[in-house]
């Protein structure tokens, strides 16, 4: 069974930085795209950034120039470095991964449990 465990959230002042991590564990054959999404109170979950298995990245406009997504394939881990944080970045951040498990022909999409990021003004 595949699990995604996020860490690194917390409370930070505006202008500060946080680094989120998400470790994928289980019977993994390969991991395709990985990404970060966020959901603020009363709003829909939205894309923050994605990264392909080959390292190609995609960012929502809200994070361009401030956020950097990266991954360590040897550790099955994806990171999100967030700089120049703003109060509007406050949300629960969710990790997402497209994982092919050993013995399976197809991949499945998995979500982490979420980590709270709060940016004070």
Phi, psi and omega in degrees: 000136184269137176231143174242124182237118180267155174206164174106355178288173179161195180256131181216152177281155177305137183093349181276185184228153172217152175236118177266145176233150176218115180259131179258129180229162180131195181273083191259128172267317178197157176237126179272238181291146173231156183196172175237138176230163177218156179221116177270157180305129178078004181239163177282156175295137182227155178293139171252305181195152174227158177217133181278172178296335179269358175098005176287134185245155177217135183233145167290152182302328184297335184250356182299132180085347180242326183253146175227124176260142178210168179214152175242102185294331179292332181257000183053045186231141175240145183237156171224109176271121182242118179244164178049049184294146182240156178305328180287354174278353180299125183182171167271128182258129183245137174271146179223141179211144177258108193241132172259116180276154178300136179087356179252149181274332186241163177265160178231155181262132183234152177238147170278179185276348179097148176225135185279132172241123179236124180246118181268149181268000000 
